[in-house]
Amino acid sequence: DIQMTQSPSSLSASVGDRVTITCQASQDISNYLNWYQQKPGKAPKLLIYDASNLETGVPSRFSGSGSGTDFTFTISSLQPEDIATYYCQQYDNLPRFTFGPGTKVDIK
Amino acid sequence: QVQLVQSGAEVKKPGASVKVSCKASGYTFTSYYMHWVRQAPGQGLEWMGIINPSGGSTSYAQKFQGRVTMTRDTSTSTVYMELSSLRSEDTAVYYCASDMVRSNAFDIWGQGTMVTVSS
């Protein structure tokens, strides 16, 4: 099975800061990676699909990049409403799907 | 509008089974696969399996093989997830989710169903 790791597991940043989260796959998954945002008590929300494509309606401060085994998720200017946990998810070995362990983002 | 509405919270004893429903509306039920994802308290997301509402075929994560059954009722546009031999570690919020617009990305989610396993 493909394993996913994320770093850091948590971070604190100031409003306006650039925030970067990395996700690593245990084997090459091409660009078969999505990113989700989950706020407390809510279902996850798709932000980025196929590693770098912004979902419709998602603010442009969110972006994703990478391919193969190493991926990056970036918030260009952190806003108070971005406080959430962020998960990567791979879909290389269909129909199996695997989520990363998550990164909790807080305001400093 | 497109929505997935799940059944309410459940409390079960260890060893029992639970069946959670997810009713789809606003789109052609048989056109899109449905997934189940769970989240234990304070923990991450865990994919459990997938069902094709059209033919009923399923595929389950190895961890749940033998304990989970996913079914569907096309007459009511509802999918079901039944988990048996419950143990305390199965206490979690269970979500249904579908990849309607973005292939292999979960772009629509149910509201979640809390299942508590406690003696």
Short mmCIF file of C-alpha atoms in Angstrom, two decimals:
data_model
loop_
_atom_site.label_atom_id
_atom_site.label_comp_id
_atom_site.label_asym_id
_atom_site.label_seq_id
_atom_site.Cartn_x
_atom_site.Cartn_y
_atom_site.Cartn_z
CA ASP A 1 0.00 0.00 0.00
CA ILE A 2 1.06 3.57 -0.67
CA GLN A 3 1.85 5.50 2.50
CA MET A 4 1.51 9.26 2.78
CA THR A 5 3.39 11.53 5.16
CA GLN A 6 2.85 15.22 5.82
CA SER A 7 5.01 17.81 7.50
CA PRO A 8 4.77 19.61 9.71
CA SER A 9 2.03 17.99 11.78
CA SER A 10 1.09 21.44 13.05
CA LEU A 11 2.15 25.02 12.60
CA SER A 12 1.40 28.49 13.90
CA ALA A 13 1.71 31.50 11.65
CA SER A 14 0.68 35.14 11.59
CA VAL A 15 -2.03 36.61 9.42
CA GLY A 16 -0.49 37.46 6.07
CA ASP A 17 2.28 34.87 6.35
CA ARG A 18 3.10 32.41 3.62
CA VAL A 19 2.38 28.87 4.80
CA THR A 20 3.80 25.75 3.18
CA ILE A 21 2.88 22.13 3.87
CA THR A 22 4.62 19.17 2.29
CA CYS A 23 3.24 15.74 1.48
CA GLN A 24 5.36 12.77 0.52
CA ALA A 25 4.25 9.49 -1.04
CA SER A 26 6.04 6.19 -0.44
CA GLN A 27 6.20 5.62 -4.20
CA ASP A 28 5.70 7.54 -7.43
CA ILE A 29 2.06 8.65 -7.72
CA SER A 30 2.48 10.98 -10.70
CA ASN A 31 0.11 13.91 -10.04
CA TYR A 32 -2.63 11.77 -8.48
CA LEU A 33 -2.91 13.91 -5.37
CA ASN A 34 -5.63 16.09 -3.87
CA TRP A 35 -5.68 18.53 -0.96
CA TYR A 36 -8.56 19.09 1.48
CA GLN A 37 -9.34 21.60 4.21
CA GLN A 38 -11.27 20.51 7.28
CA LYS A 39 -12.60 22.89 9.88
CA PRO A 40 -13.65 21.60 13.32
CA GLY A 41 -16.96 19.78 13.26
CA LYS A 42 -17.27 20.02 9.49
CA ALA A 43 -16.79 17.68 6.56
CA PRO A 44 -13.61 18.12 4.54
CA LYS A 45 -13.63 20.45 1.56
CA LEU A 46 -11.73 19.86 -1.67
CA LEU A 47 -9.26 22.68 -2.41
CA ILE A 48 -6.77 21.31 -4.94
CA TYR A 49 -7.15 18.35 -7.31
CA ASP A 50 -4.60 16.59 -9.50
CA ALA A 51 -1.78 18.17 -7.47
CA SER A 52 -2.06 21.70 -8.81
CA ASN A 53 -5.58 22.51 -9.99
CA LEU A 54 -7.63 24.94 -7.90
CA GLU A 55 -11.17 23.79 -7.26
CA THR A 56 -13.87 26.16 -8.45
CA GLY A 57 -14.67 28.85 -5.90
CA VAL A 58 -11.52 28.33 -3.83
CA PRO A 59 -9.52 31.52 -3.20
CA SER A 60 -6.40 31.95 -5.31
CA ARG A 61 -4.17 32.24 -2.23
CA PHE A 62 -4.29 28.46 -2.11
CA SER A 63 -2.04 26.53 -4.48
CA GLY A 64 -0.47 23.13 -4.96
CA SER A 65 2.53 21.78 -6.81
CA GLY A 66 4.63 18.68 -7.23
CA SER A 67 4.65 15.30 -8.90
CA GLY A 68 6.11 11.88 -8.32
CA THR A 69 6.64 11.53 -4.58
CA ASP A 70 6.94 15.11 -3.32
CA PHE A 71 4.14 17.65 -3.16
CA THR A 72 3.65 21.10 -1.70
CA PHE A 73 0.56 22.98 -0.59
CA THR A 74 0.84 26.73 -0.09
CA ILE A 75 -1.29 29.48 1.39
CA SER A 76 0.26 32.65 0.02
CA SER A 77 -1.19 34.98 2.65
CA LEU A 78 -2.73 33.29 5.68
CA GLN A 79 -6.19 34.56 6.66
CA PRO A 80 -8.06 33.97 9.93
CA GLU A 81 -10.64 31.83 8.11
CA ASP A 82 -7.86 29.45 6.98
CA ILE A 83 -7.54 27.97 10.47
CA ALA A 84 -8.14 24.29 9.79
CA THR A 85 -6.49 20.94 9.29
CA TYR A 86 -5.21 20.20 5.81
CA TYR A 87 -4.97 16.71 4.33
CA CYS A 88 -3.36 15.35 1.20
CA GLN A 89 -4.90 12.30 -0.47
CA GLN A 90 -3.50 10.01 -3.17
CA TYR A 91 -5.41 7.96 -5.73
CA ASP A 92 -2.64 6.27 -7.70
CA ASN A 93 -3.64 2.67 -6.97
CA LEU A 94 -7.36 2.76 -7.72
CA PRO A 95 -9.71 1.91 -6.25
CA ARG A 96 -7.59 2.45 -3.15
CA PHE A 97 -7.37 5.94 -1.67
CA THR A 98 -5.04 7.07 1.10
CA PHE A 99 -5.02 10.26 3.14
CA GLY A 100 -2.03 11.86 4.76
CA PRO A 101 -2.09 12.32 8.53
CA GLY A 102 -2.98 15.99 8.32
CA THR A 103 -1.43 19.36 9.19
CA LYS A 104 -3.14 21.60 11.72
CA VAL A 105 -2.77 25.31 10.97
CA ASP A 106 -3.25 27.90 13.72
CA ILE A 107 -2.88 31.66 13.99
CA LYS A 108 0.06 32.86 16.05
CA GLN B 1 -29.08 21.33 -5.26
CA VAL B 2 -26.72 18.39 -4.99
CA GLN B 3 -26.56 17.01 -1.49
CA LEU B 4 -25.83 13.92 0.55
CA VAL B 5 -27.85 13.56 3.74
CA GLN B 6 -26.79 10.95 6.28
CA SER B 7 -28.67 9.22 9.04
CA GLY B 8 -28.40 10.28 12.65
CA ALA B 9 -25.98 9.44 15.43
CA GLU B 10 -25.80 5.90 16.75
CA VAL B 11 -24.68 4.34 20.02
CA LYS B 12 -23.81 0.65 19.88
CA LYS B 13 -22.39 -1.95 22.21
CA PRO B 14 -19.17 -3.81 21.40
CA GLY B 15 -19.82 -6.74 19.09
CA ALA B 16 -22.93 -5.19 17.56
CA SER B 17 -23.39 -3.90 14.01
CA VAL B 18 -24.29 -0.45 12.74
CA LYS B 19 -25.84 0.58 9.43
CA VAL B 20 -25.42 4.17 8.28
CA SER B 21 -27.37 5.59 5.35
CA CYS B 22 -26.55 8.33 2.87
CA LYS B 23 -29.36 9.70 0.72
CA ALA B 24 -28.38 11.49 -2.48
CA SER B 25 -30.41 14.18 -4.19
CA GLY B 26 -30.04 16.74 -6.95
CA TYR B 27 -28.25 14.46 -9.42
CA THR B 28 -28.48 11.10 -11.16
CA PHE B 29 -27.74 8.69 -8.33
CA THR B 30 -26.37 5.90 -10.53
CA SER B 31 -23.88 8.12 -12.35
CA TYR B 32 -21.25 8.57 -9.64
CA TYR B 33 -19.36 6.30 -7.28
CA MET B 34 -19.86 6.74 -3.56
CA HIS B 35 -17.13 6.41 -0.95
CA TRP B 36 -17.13 6.03 2.82
CA VAL B 37 -14.52 7.78 4.93
CA ARG B 38 -14.27 7.74 8.70
CA GLN B 39 -12.59 9.92 11.29
CA ALA B 40 -11.96 8.84 14.87
CA PRO B 41 -12.07 11.61 17.51
CA GLY B 42 -9.04 13.86 17.12
CA GLN B 43 -7.64 11.68 14.35
CA GLY B 44 -7.23 11.86 10.58
CA LEU B 45 -9.33 10.70 7.66
CA GLU B 46 -9.48 7.03 6.75
CA TRP B 47 -10.89 5.72 3.46
CA MET B 48 -13.08 2.65 3.99
CA GLY B 49 -14.35 1.69 0.57
CA ILE B 50 -16.31 2.47 -2.57
CA ILE B 51 -19.58 1.40 -4.13
CA ASN B 52 -20.81 1.79 -7.68
CA PRO B 53 -24.47 2.77 -7.27
CA SER B 54 -25.20 1.62 -10.79
CA GLY B 55 -24.29 -2.05 -10.53
CA GLY B 56 -23.66 -2.33 -6.81
CA SER B 57 -20.05 -3.48 -7.12
CA THR B 58 -17.84 -2.65 -4.18
CA SER B 59 -14.20 -2.47 -3.13
CA TYR B 60 -13.11 -2.21 0.47
CA ALA B 61 -9.94 -1.14 2.22
CA GLN B 62 -8.08 -4.21 3.39
CA LYS B 63 -8.42 -3.10 7.01
CA PHE B 64 -12.21 -3.47 6.83
CA GLN B 65 -12.49 -6.56 4.64
CA GLY B 66 -14.88 -9.03 6.22
CA ARG B 67 -16.45 -6.44 8.56
CA VAL B 68 -17.89 -3.83 6.20
CA THR B 69 -20.69 -4.13 3.66
CA MET B 70 -21.73 -1.33 1.35
CA THR B 71 -25.05 -1.55 -0.46
CA ARG B 72 -27.38 0.71 -2.34
CA ASP B 73 -31.09 1.16 -3.03
CA THR B 74 -31.61 2.81 -6.38
CA SER B 75 -35.33 3.32 -5.71
CA THR B 76 -34.51 5.75 -2.91
CA SER B 77 -31.09 6.97 -4.12
CA THR B 78 -29.55 5.78 -0.89
CA VAL B 79 -26.29 4.02 -0.11
CA TYR B 80 -25.64 2.14 3.10
CA MET B 81 -22.53 1.24 5.04
CA GLU B 82 -22.81 -1.56 7.57
CA LEU B 83 -19.95 -2.28 9.95
CA SER B 84 -20.07 -5.40 12.09
CA SER B 85 -18.27 -6.73 15.15
CA LEU B 86 -17.94 -3.21 16.48
CA ARG B 87 -15.20 -2.37 18.94
CA SER B 88 -14.34 0.83 20.78
CA GLU B 89 -11.81 1.77 18.10
CA ASP B 90 -14.69 2.07 15.61
CA THR B 91 -15.99 5.12 17.47
CA ALA B 92 -15.80 7.76 14.76
CA VAL B 93 -17.63 10.10 12.45
CA TYR B 94 -18.53 8.26 9.25
CA TYR B 95 -18.85 10.28 6.04
CA CYS B 96 -20.16 9.40 2.62
CA ALA B 97 -18.52 11.30 -0.23
CA SER B 98 -18.63 11.34 -4.01
CA ASP B 99 -16.34 12.41 -6.83
CA MET B 100 -18.99 14.01 -9.00
CA VAL B 101 -17.11 16.76 -10.82
CA ARG B 102 -13.46 15.95 -10.19
CA SER B 103 -12.57 12.39 -10.99
CA ASN B 104 -11.11 10.62 -7.94
CA ALA B 105 -11.44 13.72 -5.75
CA PHE B 106 -14.17 13.89 -3.12
CA ASP B 107 -15.97 17.07 -4.07
CA ILE B 108 -19.24 16.45 -2.26
CA TRP B 109 -19.62 15.14 1.26
CA GLY B 110 -22.40 14.15 3.59
CA GLN B 111 -22.65 15.88 6.95
CA GLY B 112 -21.22 12.91 8.82
CA THR B 113 -22.71 10.39 11.25
CA MET B 114 -21.25 9.91 14.70
CA VAL B 115 -21.08 6.26 15.76
CA THR B 116 -20.16 5.62 19.38
CA VAL B 117 -19.22 2.13 20.51
CA SER B 118 -19.44 1.77 24.26
CA SER B 119 -20.48 -0.82 26.78
#
